[in-house]
Short mmCIF file of C-alpha atoms and ligand atoms in Angstrom, two decimals:
data_model
loop_
_atom_site.label_atom_id
_atom_site.label_comp_id
_atom_site.label_asym_id
_atom_site.label_seq_id
_atom_site.Cartn_x
_atom_site.Cartn_y
_atom_site.Cartn_z
CA UNK A 1 5.79 -27.40 17.45
CA UNK A 2 8.54 -24.90 16.86
CA UNK A 3 6.23 -22.26 15.66
CA UNK A 4 3.86 -22.33 18.54
CA UNK A 5 6.95 -22.10 20.84
CA UNK A 6 7.82 -19.00 18.86
CA UNK A 7 4.54 -17.71 19.25
CA UNK A 8 4.60 -17.82 22.94
CA UNK A 9 7.91 -16.11 22.95
CA UNK A 10 6.38 -13.49 20.74
CA UNK A 11 3.61 -13.19 23.25
CA UNK A 12 5.63 -12.63 26.05
CA UNK A 13 7.75 -9.90 24.22
CA UNK A 14 4.52 -8.29 23.42
CA UNK A 15 3.42 -8.38 27.04
CA UNK A 16 6.52 -6.60 27.73
CA UNK A 17 6.06 -3.79 25.18
CA UNK A 18 2.48 -3.50 26.03
CA UNK A 19 3.04 -2.98 29.72
CA UNK A 20 5.58 -0.34 29.13
CA UNK A 21 3.34 1.68 26.89
CA UNK A 22 1.08 4.57 27.91
CA UNK A 23 -2.22 2.63 26.79
CA UNK A 24 -2.16 -0.33 28.99
CA UNK A 25 -3.98 -0.58 32.20
CA UNK A 26 -4.76 -4.22 33.12
CA UNK A 27 -2.13 -6.93 33.61
CA UNK A 28 -1.78 -9.09 30.62
CA UNK A 29 -3.69 -12.30 30.89
CA UNK A 30 -2.70 -15.54 29.54
CA UNK A 31 -5.87 -17.31 28.75
CA UNK A 32 -4.17 -20.66 28.31
CA UNK A 33 -2.14 -23.03 26.04
CA UNK A 34 -1.52 -20.84 22.99
CA UNK A 35 -3.54 -17.67 23.58
CA UNK A 36 -2.08 -14.31 24.37
CA UNK A 37 -4.40 -11.68 25.72
CA UNK A 38 -2.82 -8.18 25.88
CA UNK A 39 -3.78 -5.49 28.21
CA UNK A 40 -6.66 -3.09 27.58
CA UNK A 41 -5.92 0.16 26.06
CA UNK A 42 -7.60 2.92 27.77
CA UNK A 43 -7.54 5.49 25.20
CA UNK A 44 -10.14 4.74 22.38
CA UNK A 45 -9.57 5.72 18.84
CA UNK A 46 -10.74 9.40 18.25
CA UNK A 47 -14.44 9.85 17.43
CA UNK A 48 -13.19 11.74 14.26
CA UNK A 49 -10.94 8.67 13.28
CA UNK A 50 -11.30 7.74 9.50
CA UNK A 51 -11.87 4.16 8.97
CA UNK A 52 -12.03 2.83 5.49
CA UNK A 53 -10.65 0.50 2.94
CA UNK A 54 -8.53 0.86 -0.10
CA UNK A 55 -8.48 -0.21 -3.98
CA UNK A 56 -6.75 0.63 -7.13
CA UNK A 57 -8.52 1.13 -10.40
CA UNK A 58 -6.56 -1.69 -12.43
CA UNK A 59 -7.19 -3.97 -9.65
CA UNK A 60 -11.12 -3.61 -9.49
CA UNK A 61 -12.27 -2.18 -12.60
CA UNK A 62 -12.65 -3.71 -16.03
CA UNK A 63 -11.61 -2.38 -19.43
CA UNK A 64 -8.47 -0.71 -18.61
CA UNK A 65 -6.97 -2.18 -21.95
CA UNK A 66 -4.82 0.69 -23.11
CA UNK A 67 -2.45 0.22 -20.28
CA UNK A 68 1.13 -1.15 -19.75
CA UNK A 69 -0.37 -3.79 -17.53
CA UNK A 70 -2.65 -4.81 -20.10
CA UNK A 71 0.33 -5.46 -22.41
CA UNK A 72 2.01 -7.23 -19.55
CA UNK A 73 -0.72 -9.46 -19.21
CA UNK A 74 -0.94 -10.17 -22.97
CA UNK A 75 2.73 -11.39 -22.59
CA UNK A 76 1.92 -14.03 -19.96
CA UNK A 77 3.36 -12.33 -17.26
CA UNK A 78 0.56 -12.95 -14.90
CA UNK A 79 0.18 -16.34 -13.06
CA UNK A 80 -2.19 -18.63 -14.70
CA UNK A 81 -2.87 -16.08 -17.40
CA UNK A 82 -5.10 -14.13 -15.13
CA UNK A 83 -6.27 -10.86 -16.42
CA UNK A 84 -7.72 -7.70 -14.86
CA UNK A 85 -11.24 -7.17 -15.60
CA UNK A 86 -11.24 -8.59 -19.21
CA UNK A 87 -14.90 -8.45 -19.86
CA UNK A 88 -14.72 -11.62 -22.05
CA UNK A 89 -13.28 -13.80 -19.29
CA UNK A 90 -15.22 -15.80 -16.61
CA UNK A 91 -12.43 -15.01 -14.08
CA UNK A 92 -12.04 -11.24 -14.68
CA UNK A 93 -12.14 -8.75 -11.59
CA UNK A 94 -14.88 -7.69 -9.22
CA UNK A 95 -16.14 -5.28 -11.69
CA UNK A 96 -16.35 -2.33 -9.12
CA UNK A 97 -17.52 0.18 -11.78
CA UNK A 98 -20.81 -1.76 -11.80
CA UNK A 99 -20.85 -2.53 -8.16
CA UNK A 100 -19.56 0.52 -6.53
CA UNK A 101 -22.91 1.60 -5.05
CA UNK A 102 -23.57 -1.73 -3.47
CA UNK A 103 -19.77 -2.17 -2.33
CA UNK A 104 -20.00 1.30 -0.78
CA UNK A 105 -23.08 0.35 1.05
CA UNK A 106 -21.41 -2.72 2.36
CA UNK A 107 -18.50 -0.28 3.51
CA UNK A 108 -20.81 2.16 5.05
CA UNK A 109 -22.51 -0.82 6.88
CA UNK A 110 -19.15 -1.64 8.48
CA UNK A 111 -19.17 1.84 9.84
CA UNK A 112 -16.57 3.12 7.24
CA UNK A 113 -16.38 6.96 6.80
CA UNK A 114 -13.50 7.10 4.13
CA UNK A 115 -12.72 5.15 1.08
CA UNK A 116 -9.32 5.39 -0.79
CA UNK A 117 -9.42 4.66 -4.80
CA UNK A 118 -7.52 5.40 -7.81
CA UNK A 119 -8.90 7.53 -10.60
CA UNK A 120 -7.41 5.86 -13.66
CA UNK A 121 -5.66 8.12 -15.89
CA UNK A 122 -5.78 5.77 -18.80
CA UNK A 123 -9.68 5.44 -18.41
CA UNK A 124 -10.10 9.38 -18.23
CA UNK A 125 -7.21 10.21 -21.01
CA UNK A 126 -6.95 7.71 -23.80
CA UNK A 127 -4.52 9.85 -25.49
CA UNK A 128 -2.18 12.87 -24.38
CA UNK A 129 -4.17 15.11 -26.81
CA UNK A 130 -7.10 14.46 -24.61
CA UNK A 131 -5.13 15.43 -21.47
CA UNK A 132 -3.46 18.56 -22.76
CA UNK A 133 -6.77 19.65 -24.10
CA UNK A 134 -8.45 18.85 -20.93
CA UNK A 135 -10.96 16.83 -22.66
CA UNK A 136 -11.65 13.58 -20.69
CA UNK A 137 -13.53 10.47 -22.01
CA UNK A 138 -17.04 11.48 -20.85
CA UNK A 139 -18.04 8.03 -19.56
CA UNK A 140 -14.91 7.83 -17.50
CA UNK A 141 -15.80 11.30 -16.17
CA UNK A 142 -19.24 10.41 -15.39
CA UNK A 143 -18.20 7.32 -13.73
CA UNK A 144 -15.74 9.00 -11.19
CA UNK A 145 -18.13 11.85 -10.67
CA UNK A 146 -20.78 9.16 -9.89
CA UNK A 147 -18.35 7.38 -7.47
CA UNK A 148 -17.70 10.65 -5.67
CA UNK A 149 -21.35 11.31 -5.26
CA UNK A 150 -21.98 7.85 -4.00
CA UNK A 151 -19.25 8.52 -1.32
CA UNK A 152 -20.72 11.66 -0.41
CA UNK A 153 -24.31 10.55 -0.07
CA UNK A 154 -23.14 7.67 2.38
CA UNK A 155 -20.83 10.12 4.35
CA UNK A 156 -17.73 8.48 3.20
CA UNK A 157 -14.57 10.80 2.69
CA UNK A 158 -12.61 9.85 -0.48
CA UNK A 159 -8.99 9.83 -0.62
CA UNK A 160 -7.83 9.87 -4.33
CA UNK A 161 -4.96 8.25 -5.56
CA UNK A 162 -3.47 9.64 -8.99
CA UNK A 163 -0.90 6.83 -9.78
CA UNK A 164 -1.06 3.30 -8.68
CA UNK A 165 1.66 1.35 -10.71
CA UNK A 166 -0.42 1.60 -14.07
CA UNK A 167 0.28 3.90 -17.00
CA UNK A 168 -1.68 4.52 -20.28
CA UNK A 169 0.38 3.14 -23.03
CA UNK A 170 0.81 6.55 -24.29
CA UNK A 171 2.95 7.15 -21.48
CA UNK A 172 4.54 3.79 -20.92
CA UNK A 173 4.55 1.44 -23.84
CA UNK A 174 6.18 -1.89 -22.81
CA UNK A 175 7.11 -2.58 -26.77
CA UNK A 176 8.47 0.81 -27.06
CA UNK A 177 10.12 2.17 -23.91
CA UNK A 178 12.76 4.13 -25.76
CA UNK A 179 9.97 6.76 -26.68
CA UNK A 180 7.35 5.95 -24.16
CA UNK A 181 9.34 5.33 -21.01
CA UNK A 182 6.83 5.89 -18.38
CA UNK A 183 8.66 7.23 -15.20
CA UNK A 184 12.06 6.74 -16.85
CA UNK A 185 11.43 9.57 -19.14
CA UNK A 186 11.29 13.17 -17.80
CA UNK A 187 8.28 14.07 -20.07
CA UNK A 188 6.23 11.77 -17.56
CA UNK A 189 6.80 14.43 -14.95
CA UNK A 190 4.94 17.06 -17.32
CA UNK A 191 1.93 14.55 -18.26
CA UNK A 192 1.73 13.62 -14.48
CA UNK A 193 1.52 17.31 -13.37
CA UNK A 194 -1.08 17.98 -16.07
CA UNK A 195 -3.04 15.11 -14.79
CA UNK A 196 -2.78 16.42 -11.26
CA UNK A 197 -3.80 20.00 -12.18
CA UNK A 198 -6.75 18.57 -14.21
CA UNK A 199 -7.85 16.32 -11.22
CA UNK A 200 -7.59 18.96 -8.55
CA UNK A 201 -9.39 21.38 -10.76
CA UNK A 202 -12.21 18.92 -11.67
CA UNK A 203 -12.81 16.99 -8.16
CA UNK A 204 -11.36 19.79 -5.60
CA UNK A 205 -14.80 20.46 -4.35
CA UNK A 206 -15.27 16.87 -3.47
CA UNK A 207 -11.85 15.80 -2.52
CA UNK A 208 -9.35 17.10 0.09
CA UNK A 209 -7.30 13.96 0.60
CA UNK A 210 -4.86 13.27 -2.22
CA UNK A 211 -2.17 10.51 -2.80
CA UNK A 212 0.00 11.51 -5.72
CA UNK A 213 1.88 8.12 -6.06
CA UNK A 214 1.37 4.65 -4.74
CA UNK A 215 4.34 3.06 -3.31
CA UNK A 216 6.93 4.55 -5.65
CA UNK A 217 9.76 2.32 -4.40
CA UNK A 218 7.69 -0.85 -4.82
CA UNK A 219 7.29 0.34 -8.35
CA UNK A 220 10.91 1.15 -8.84
CA UNK A 221 11.88 -2.18 -7.44
CA UNK A 222 9.66 -4.46 -9.11
CA UNK A 223 9.78 -2.61 -12.33
CA UNK A 224 13.50 -2.08 -12.71
CA UNK A 225 15.22 -4.46 -10.30
CA UNK A 226 13.17 -7.40 -9.76
CA UNK A 227 11.40 -7.74 -13.23
CA UNK A 228 7.96 -8.65 -12.04
CA UNK A 229 6.36 -5.39 -13.10
CA UNK A 230 6.22 -3.71 -16.54
CA UNK A 231 8.76 -3.12 -18.00
CA UNK A 232 10.41 -5.92 -16.44
CA UNK A 233 13.76 -4.73 -15.99
CA UNK A 234 16.20 -6.91 -14.04
CA UNK A 235 18.92 -5.37 -11.70
CA UNK A 236 19.12 -2.20 -13.98
CA UNK A 237 20.26 -0.06 -11.02
CA UNK A 238 20.94 3.21 -12.83
CA UNK A 239 17.59 3.18 -14.57
CA UNK A 240 15.94 2.38 -11.34
CA UNK A 241 17.60 5.43 -9.66
CA UNK A 242 16.50 7.58 -12.61
CA UNK A 243 12.87 6.38 -12.35
CA UNK A 244 12.95 7.00 -8.56
CA UNK A 245 14.35 10.57 -9.01
CA UNK A 246 11.64 11.23 -11.71
CA UNK A 247 9.08 9.92 -9.21
CA UNK A 248 10.46 12.32 -6.57
CA UNK A 249 10.26 15.40 -8.99
CA UNK A 250 6.83 14.11 -10.29
CA UNK A 251 5.46 14.09 -6.65
CA UNK A 252 6.68 17.52 -5.83
CA UNK A 253 5.33 19.16 -9.21
CA UNK A 254 1.96 17.18 -8.60
CA UNK A 255 1.95 18.40 -5.11
CA UNK A 256 2.31 22.05 -6.06
CA UNK A 257 -0.31 21.48 -8.99
CA UNK A 258 -2.97 20.14 -6.52
CA UNK A 259 -2.62 22.94 -4.03
CA UNK A 260 -2.66 25.56 -6.78
CA UNK A 261 -5.97 24.14 -8.18
CA UNK A 262 -7.97 22.51 -5.57
CA UNK A 263 -8.99 25.58 -3.47
CA UNK A 264 -12.31 24.03 -2.35
CA UNK A 265 -12.38 22.79 0.99
CA UNK A 266 -14.67 19.60 0.95
CA UNK A 267 -14.87 18.85 4.57
CA UNK A 268 -14.91 22.14 6.23
CA UNK A 269 -11.67 21.71 7.98
CA UNK A 270 -10.12 24.73 6.53
CA UNK A 271 -7.65 22.86 4.52
CA UNK A 272 -8.79 22.28 0.89
CA UNK A 273 -6.09 19.82 0.09
CA UNK A 274 -3.97 17.29 1.97
CA UNK A 275 -1.42 15.61 -0.26
CA UNK A 276 1.09 12.75 0.29
CA UNK A 277 2.42 9.61 -1.33
CA UNK A 278 1.24 6.10 -0.02
CA UNK A 279 4.72 4.80 0.83
CA UNK A 280 5.21 0.67 1.33
CA UNK A 281 6.96 0.82 4.75
CA UNK A 282 8.44 -2.54 5.82
CA UNK A 283 10.51 -3.62 8.56
CA UNK A 284 13.66 -5.27 7.01
CA UNK A 285 15.36 -7.98 9.24
CA UNK A 286 18.82 -9.60 8.46
CA UNK A 287 18.47 -13.26 7.18
CA UNK A 288 21.49 -13.94 9.37
CA UNK A 289 21.61 -11.50 12.22
CA UNK A 290 25.15 -12.75 12.98
CA UNK A 291 26.28 -11.53 9.37
CA UNK A 292 27.46 -7.87 9.19
CA UNK A 293 26.54 -7.67 5.38
CA UNK A 294 23.03 -9.14 5.84
CA UNK A 295 22.60 -6.25 8.70
CA UNK A 296 23.82 -3.73 6.47
CA UNK A 297 21.70 -4.75 3.57
CA UNK A 298 18.87 -4.80 5.78
CA UNK A 299 19.40 -1.30 7.06
CA UNK A 300 20.20 0.05 3.68
CA UNK A 301 17.00 -1.48 2.06
CA UNK A 302 14.86 -0.39 5.00
CA UNK A 303 16.24 3.22 4.17
CA UNK A 304 15.34 2.85 0.61
CA UNK A 305 12.16 1.28 0.97
CA UNK A 306 10.77 3.68 4.11
CA UNK A 307 12.69 6.93 3.86
CA UNK A 308 14.02 8.11 0.70
CA UNK A 309 10.99 9.39 -0.89
CA UNK A 310 9.84 10.95 2.49
CA UNK A 311 13.19 12.37 2.88
CA UNK A 312 13.19 14.22 -0.33
CA UNK A 313 9.64 15.35 -0.10
CA UNK A 314 9.90 16.69 3.33
CA UNK A 315 13.40 17.98 3.81
CA UNK A 316 14.45 18.13 0.04
CA UNK A 317 17.36 15.65 0.72
CA UNK A 318 18.71 13.41 -1.67
CA UNK A 319 21.69 11.33 -0.75
CA UNK A 320 22.39 9.93 -4.26
CA UNK A 321 25.29 7.64 -3.39
CA UNK A 322 23.73 6.41 0.12
CA UNK A 323 26.89 7.55 2.20
CA UNK A 324 24.95 9.53 4.76
CA UNK A 325 25.92 13.05 3.55
CA UNK A 326 24.57 15.36 1.04
CA UNK A 327 27.69 16.80 -0.54
CA UNK A 328 28.42 14.42 -3.50
CA UNK A 329 27.55 14.74 -7.01
CA UNK A 330 23.88 14.36 -7.64
CA UNK A 331 23.03 14.94 -4.04
CA UNK A 332 20.52 17.55 -2.93
CA UNK A 333 20.23 19.26 0.38
CA UNK A 334 17.14 21.25 1.34
CA UNK A 335 16.21 21.61 -2.33
CA UNK A 336 13.56 24.17 -2.40
CA UNK A 337 12.01 22.71 -5.43
CA UNK A 338 11.36 19.19 -3.33
CA UNK A 339 11.08 20.17 0.23
CA UNK A 340 7.85 20.47 2.23
CA UNK A 341 5.89 18.81 -0.22
CA UNK A 342 4.13 16.32 2.26
CA UNK A 343 1.23 17.32 4.31
CA UNK A 344 0.86 13.72 5.93
CA UNK A 345 2.64 10.71 5.50
CA UNK A 346 0.65 7.84 3.70
CA UNK A 347 2.11 4.45 5.26
CA UNK A 348 1.07 1.29 3.87
CA UNK A 349 2.42 -1.50 6.06
CA UNK A 350 2.15 -5.36 5.40
CA UNK A 351 4.82 -6.97 7.51
CA UNK A 352 8.56 -7.54 7.51
CA UNK A 353 11.01 -8.89 4.84
CA UNK A 354 13.89 -11.02 5.74
CA UNK A 355 17.07 -9.59 3.68
CA UNK A 356 20.08 -11.25 2.36
CA UNK A 357 23.22 -9.67 1.15
CA UNK A 358 23.88 -10.47 -2.61
CA UNK A 359 27.29 -9.08 -2.56
CA UNK A 360 26.97 -7.55 -5.94
CA UNK A 361 29.33 -4.41 -6.08
CA UNK A 362 27.60 -3.26 -9.19
CA UNK A 363 24.13 -3.24 -7.79
CA UNK A 364 24.90 -0.63 -5.05
CA UNK A 365 22.94 0.51 -3.25
CA UNK A 366 20.58 -2.37 -3.77
CA UNK A 367 23.25 -4.85 -1.88
CA UNK A 368 20.51 -6.93 -0.49
CA UNK A 369 17.29 -8.68 -1.60
CA UNK A 370 14.14 -9.38 0.40
CA UNK A 371 13.67 -13.23 0.56
CA UNK A 372 9.88 -14.27 0.28
CA UNK A 373 10.22 -17.97 -0.21
CA UNK A 374 9.71 -20.42 2.50
CA UNK A 375 12.05 -19.40 5.36
CA UNK A 376 12.21 -20.50 8.73
CA UNK A 377 11.51 -17.55 10.59
CA UNK A 378 9.51 -17.17 14.13
CA UNK A 379 6.68 -15.47 12.25
CA UNK A 380 3.37 -16.95 10.87
CA UNK A 381 2.84 -16.56 6.97
CA UNK A 382 0.33 -15.11 4.80
CA UNK A 383 -0.61 -16.88 1.74
CA UNK A 384 2.09 -15.04 0.01
CA UNK A 385 4.59 -16.40 2.73
CA UNK A 386 4.98 -12.93 4.03
CA UNK A 387 5.88 -12.80 7.49
CA UNK A 388 3.06 -11.55 9.78
CA UNK A 389 4.61 -9.10 12.16
CA UNK A 390 1.93 -6.88 13.94
CA UNK A 391 4.50 -5.14 16.32
CA UNK A 392 6.61 -4.02 12.96
CA UNK A 393 3.58 -1.36 12.41
CA UNK A 394 4.58 0.36 15.74
CA UNK A 395 8.32 0.04 14.67
CA UNK A 396 7.69 1.85 11.37
CA UNK A 397 5.37 4.40 12.98
CA UNK A 398 8.14 5.17 15.49
CA UNK A 399 10.57 5.48 12.55
CA UNK A 400 8.18 8.13 10.96
CA UNK A 401 8.11 10.27 14.12
CA UNK A 402 10.95 12.41 13.27
CA UNK A 403 9.24 13.75 10.04
CA UNK A 404 6.57 15.45 12.70
CA UNK A 405 3.53 14.95 10.24
CA UNK A 406 0.21 13.45 10.68
CA UNK A 407 0.02 9.95 9.47
CA UNK A 408 -2.57 7.80 7.40
CA UNK A 409 -2.19 4.10 7.32
CA UNK A 410 -2.99 4.06 3.54
CA UNK A 411 -2.95 0.22 3.27
CA UNK A 412 -2.78 -2.78 5.57
CA UNK A 413 -4.06 -6.13 4.88
CA UNK A 414 -3.37 -9.76 4.38
CA UNK A 415 -3.89 -12.45 1.41
CA UNK A 416 -6.10 -15.06 3.09
CA UNK A 417 -8.26 -17.25 0.71
CA UNK A 418 -9.90 -19.27 3.37
CA UNK A 419 -10.64 -16.20 5.67
CA UNK A 420 -8.65 -18.16 8.54
CA UNK A 421 -6.13 -15.43 9.40
CA UNK A 422 -7.55 -12.09 8.37
CA UNK A 423 -9.63 -11.91 11.58
CA UNK A 424 -6.44 -12.20 13.78
CA UNK A 425 -4.31 -10.00 11.47
CA UNK A 426 -6.72 -7.24 11.72
CA UNK A 427 -7.23 -7.33 15.41
CA UNK A 428 -3.37 -7.63 16.00
CA UNK A 429 -2.37 -4.74 13.78
CA UNK A 430 -5.27 -2.45 14.97
CA UNK A 431 -4.23 -3.16 18.50
CA UNK A 432 -0.75 -2.00 17.70
CA UNK A 433 -2.25 0.86 15.96
CA UNK A 434 -4.38 1.90 18.99
CA UNK A 435 -1.49 1.40 21.42
CA UNK A 436 0.79 3.56 19.31
CA UNK A 437 -1.90 6.47 19.18
CA UNK A 438 -2.43 6.15 23.00
CA UNK A 439 1.43 6.61 23.36
CA UNK A 440 1.11 9.95 21.27
CA UNK A 441 1.59 8.99 17.54
CA UNK A 442 -0.57 11.28 15.46
CA UNK A 443 -2.52 8.77 13.20
CA UNK A 444 -5.61 10.23 11.45
CA UNK A 445 -7.01 7.13 9.58
CA UNK A 446 -6.71 3.35 8.63
CA UNK A 447 -7.36 1.95 5.26
CA UNK A 448 -7.81 -2.07 5.07
CA UNK A 449 -6.63 -3.37 2.04
CA UNK A 450 -9.02 -4.19 0.56
CA UNK A 451 -12.72 -3.86 0.44
CA UNK A 452 -13.33 -6.83 -2.21
CA UNK A 453 -11.05 -9.45 -3.63
CA UNK A 454 -9.28 -8.27 -6.54
CA UNK A 455 -6.56 -8.57 -9.04
CA UNK A 456 -3.07 -9.06 -7.20
CA UNK A 457 -0.70 -7.89 -9.98
CA UNK A 458 1.77 -10.86 -11.15
CA UNK A 459 0.08 -13.21 -8.73
CA UNK A 460 -3.30 -12.83 -10.42
CA UNK A 461 -6.55 -13.84 -8.64
CA UNK A 462 -4.69 -16.38 -6.23
CA UNK A 463 -4.23 -14.01 -3.29
CA UNK A 464 -7.63 -12.89 -1.74
CA UNK A 465 -7.24 -9.54 0.14
CA UNK A 466 -10.93 -8.75 0.40
CA UNK A 467 -13.09 -8.22 3.51
CA UNK A 468 -15.65 -9.35 1.09
CA UNK A 469 -14.92 -12.52 -1.06
CA UNK A 470 -15.70 -12.25 -4.66
CA UNK A 471 -16.98 -15.28 -6.55
CA UNK A 472 -15.14 -14.70 -9.93
CA UNK A 473 -16.71 -17.57 -11.74
CA UNK A 474 -20.11 -16.08 -11.79
CA UNK A 475 -21.16 -13.33 -14.25
CA UNK A 476 -22.49 -11.02 -11.52
CA UNK A 477 -19.47 -11.29 -9.44
CA UNK A 478 -21.52 -12.05 -5.96
CA UNK A 479 -19.67 -10.88 -3.07
CA UNK A 480 -19.84 -12.59 0.49
CA UNK A 481 -18.96 -11.13 3.79
CA UNK A 482 -15.92 -12.66 5.67
CA UNK A 483 -15.60 -12.74 9.37
CA UNK A 484 -12.85 -10.06 9.41
CA UNK A 485 -15.67 -7.72 8.07
CA UNK A 486 -17.85 -8.09 11.16
CA UNK A 487 -15.06 -7.70 13.42
CA UNK A 488 -13.85 -4.61 11.64
CA UNK A 489 -17.36 -3.20 12.28
CA UNK A 490 -17.23 -4.17 15.85
CA UNK A 491 -13.92 -2.42 16.43
CA UNK A 492 -15.12 0.64 14.59
CA UNK A 493 -18.25 0.74 16.69
CA UNK A 494 -16.47 0.30 19.97
CA UNK A 495 -13.67 2.60 19.09
CA UNK A 496 -11.10 0.14 20.75
CA UNK A 497 -9.70 -3.32 20.33
CA UNK A 498 -10.97 -5.17 23.18
CA UNK A 499 -8.56 -7.84 24.74
CA UNK A 500 -11.46 -10.11 24.69
CA UNK A 501 -11.02 -10.33 20.94
CA UNK A 502 -7.61 -12.09 21.41
CA UNK A 503 -9.26 -14.48 23.51
CA UNK A 504 -11.86 -15.52 20.98
CA UNK A 505 -9.63 -15.74 17.85
CA UNK A 506 -7.95 -18.97 16.92
CA UNK A 507 -4.33 -18.98 16.26
CA UNK A 508 -2.96 -18.56 12.79
CA UNK A 509 -3.32 -22.02 11.08
CA UNK A 510 0.05 -23.58 10.28
CA UNK A 511 -1.03 -25.65 7.11
CA UNK A 512 -0.95 -22.18 5.12
CA UNK A 513 2.65 -22.18 5.51
CA UNK A 514 2.84 -24.83 2.66
CA UNK A 515 -0.18 -23.96 0.61
CA UNK A 516 0.75 -20.36 -0.19
CA UNK A 517 0.22 -18.61 -3.64
CA UNK A 518 3.28 -18.55 -5.69
CA UNK A 519 5.64 -16.09 -4.05
CA UNK A 520 5.64 -12.76 -5.25
CA UNK A 521 8.10 -10.00 -4.09
CA UNK A 522 6.53 -6.69 -3.03
CA UNK A 523 9.78 -5.03 -3.06
C1 LIG B 601 -0.13 -2.43 -3.19
C2 LIG B 601 -1.38 -3.17 -3.49
C3 LIG B 601 -1.60 -4.36 -3.51
C4 LIG B 601 -1.22 -4.81 -2.05
C5 LIG B 601 -1.02 -6.27 -1.72
C6 LIG B 601 0.46 -3.04 -1.80
O1 LIG B 601 1.83 -3.17 -2.20
O2 LIG B 601 -0.27 -1.00 -3.28
O3 LIG B 601 -1.75 -2.68 -4.96
O4 LIG B 601 -2.45 -5.17 -3.81
O5 LIG B 601 0.17 -4.31 -1.63
O6 LIG B 601 0.11 -6.83 -2.17
#
């Protein structure tokens, strides 16, 4: 079969890379037909490595009705009419706010020592007046305090996200974007900074690891170029750039606010706060490698996706017309208001995207689009038809080396309803990670997306990313452990990805190629 043939070619390529790397000792073993067994890596994960999972408030909590995403659902923009955590529905979300203690017990049982979650601004501050007067909703405040205490009592280090795609409607109202435009409005920078200030003051004693914004470029692309997130704009390039630059500024101001107000060192390492964004880093490959425009589009999109925010927040550089220099109108070079606002790099990695040139001069710099429909590529596919490309994790880590900052893998995971792919995906990605670290890349933690099945934005509940499956049809949302959870536990305990694991895991089942959830572009 063509895909099996590709898998063998890939195996050969991986073997070459593996032997050249600093970590591999043993010769690669081919255990037969279709099974590739890579060399062992001599250097284990460090004893203080952070192992965890990640979630976002809207995807796991109920009752976030005062938000732009709730409006979006009401407009029927989510597949099958799925809704995040609507308490009146049988298929609502995992209701983490009532299950968090048991869920954290599960995480702890896996050996996790960290957990990344979002504090929902809409839950804490239902109005701007509440925020400016620093008067949070008491129930919401009690909930996040309890969540932090539950982390602490289990030895779980919290990593807190402040913005993960969702706004309260007083900031972003899908029916009134002219006055409440979210990141398109400059006033949002002030609101976000106020939220960061309050969060750092309130939770600084318990939190050292902060993520200001999750996947800013995914937000920009899905909201203003692809139309899948609120406000649903399509190819509004100018607006998308405004949103991106406001987010860059918003991050810098929030970074300053956190450092000014979180002065308490929660973990005793001498650093009260480490702040970053969680960026979506993807490998972009040209649809037709022989086509110069596809190649150019892929290159540009990879820069947009992987480096624009990091370039701005580390070096203070913005290349507004993407011509490679910083001397054009709107460009910024070493802007002191933006630079040195990154203490680590938060990297979310899911795979590769095949990019096609779209030849629309008006859409510059978006001259290409990632194609996530069924395409004949050499790679196995997830339920989303995303290409599974573990070696890309190494590629994006290499791409990040120049920033000379420690890295946390703030997300990595797979949509896999039948739990047929997650184990292999986890093993292959953690193997790449361990090898990269053995070769000297400074990675401090890994957060698997996700702990439990949850609401996957426009794709609703079709894709299942959880290490624990959730039965959404039952009122008490029972969880059941998947095979990958046990494997994660074993790797954490052994601090290494044993080559034996490759021997025991079945190959990716090809049938999922046809039975995918509706395609959702993450970019
Ligand atoms: C997002 C998550 C999302 C995950 C899987 C990331 O892009 O941060 O919210 O659920 O990918 O699609």
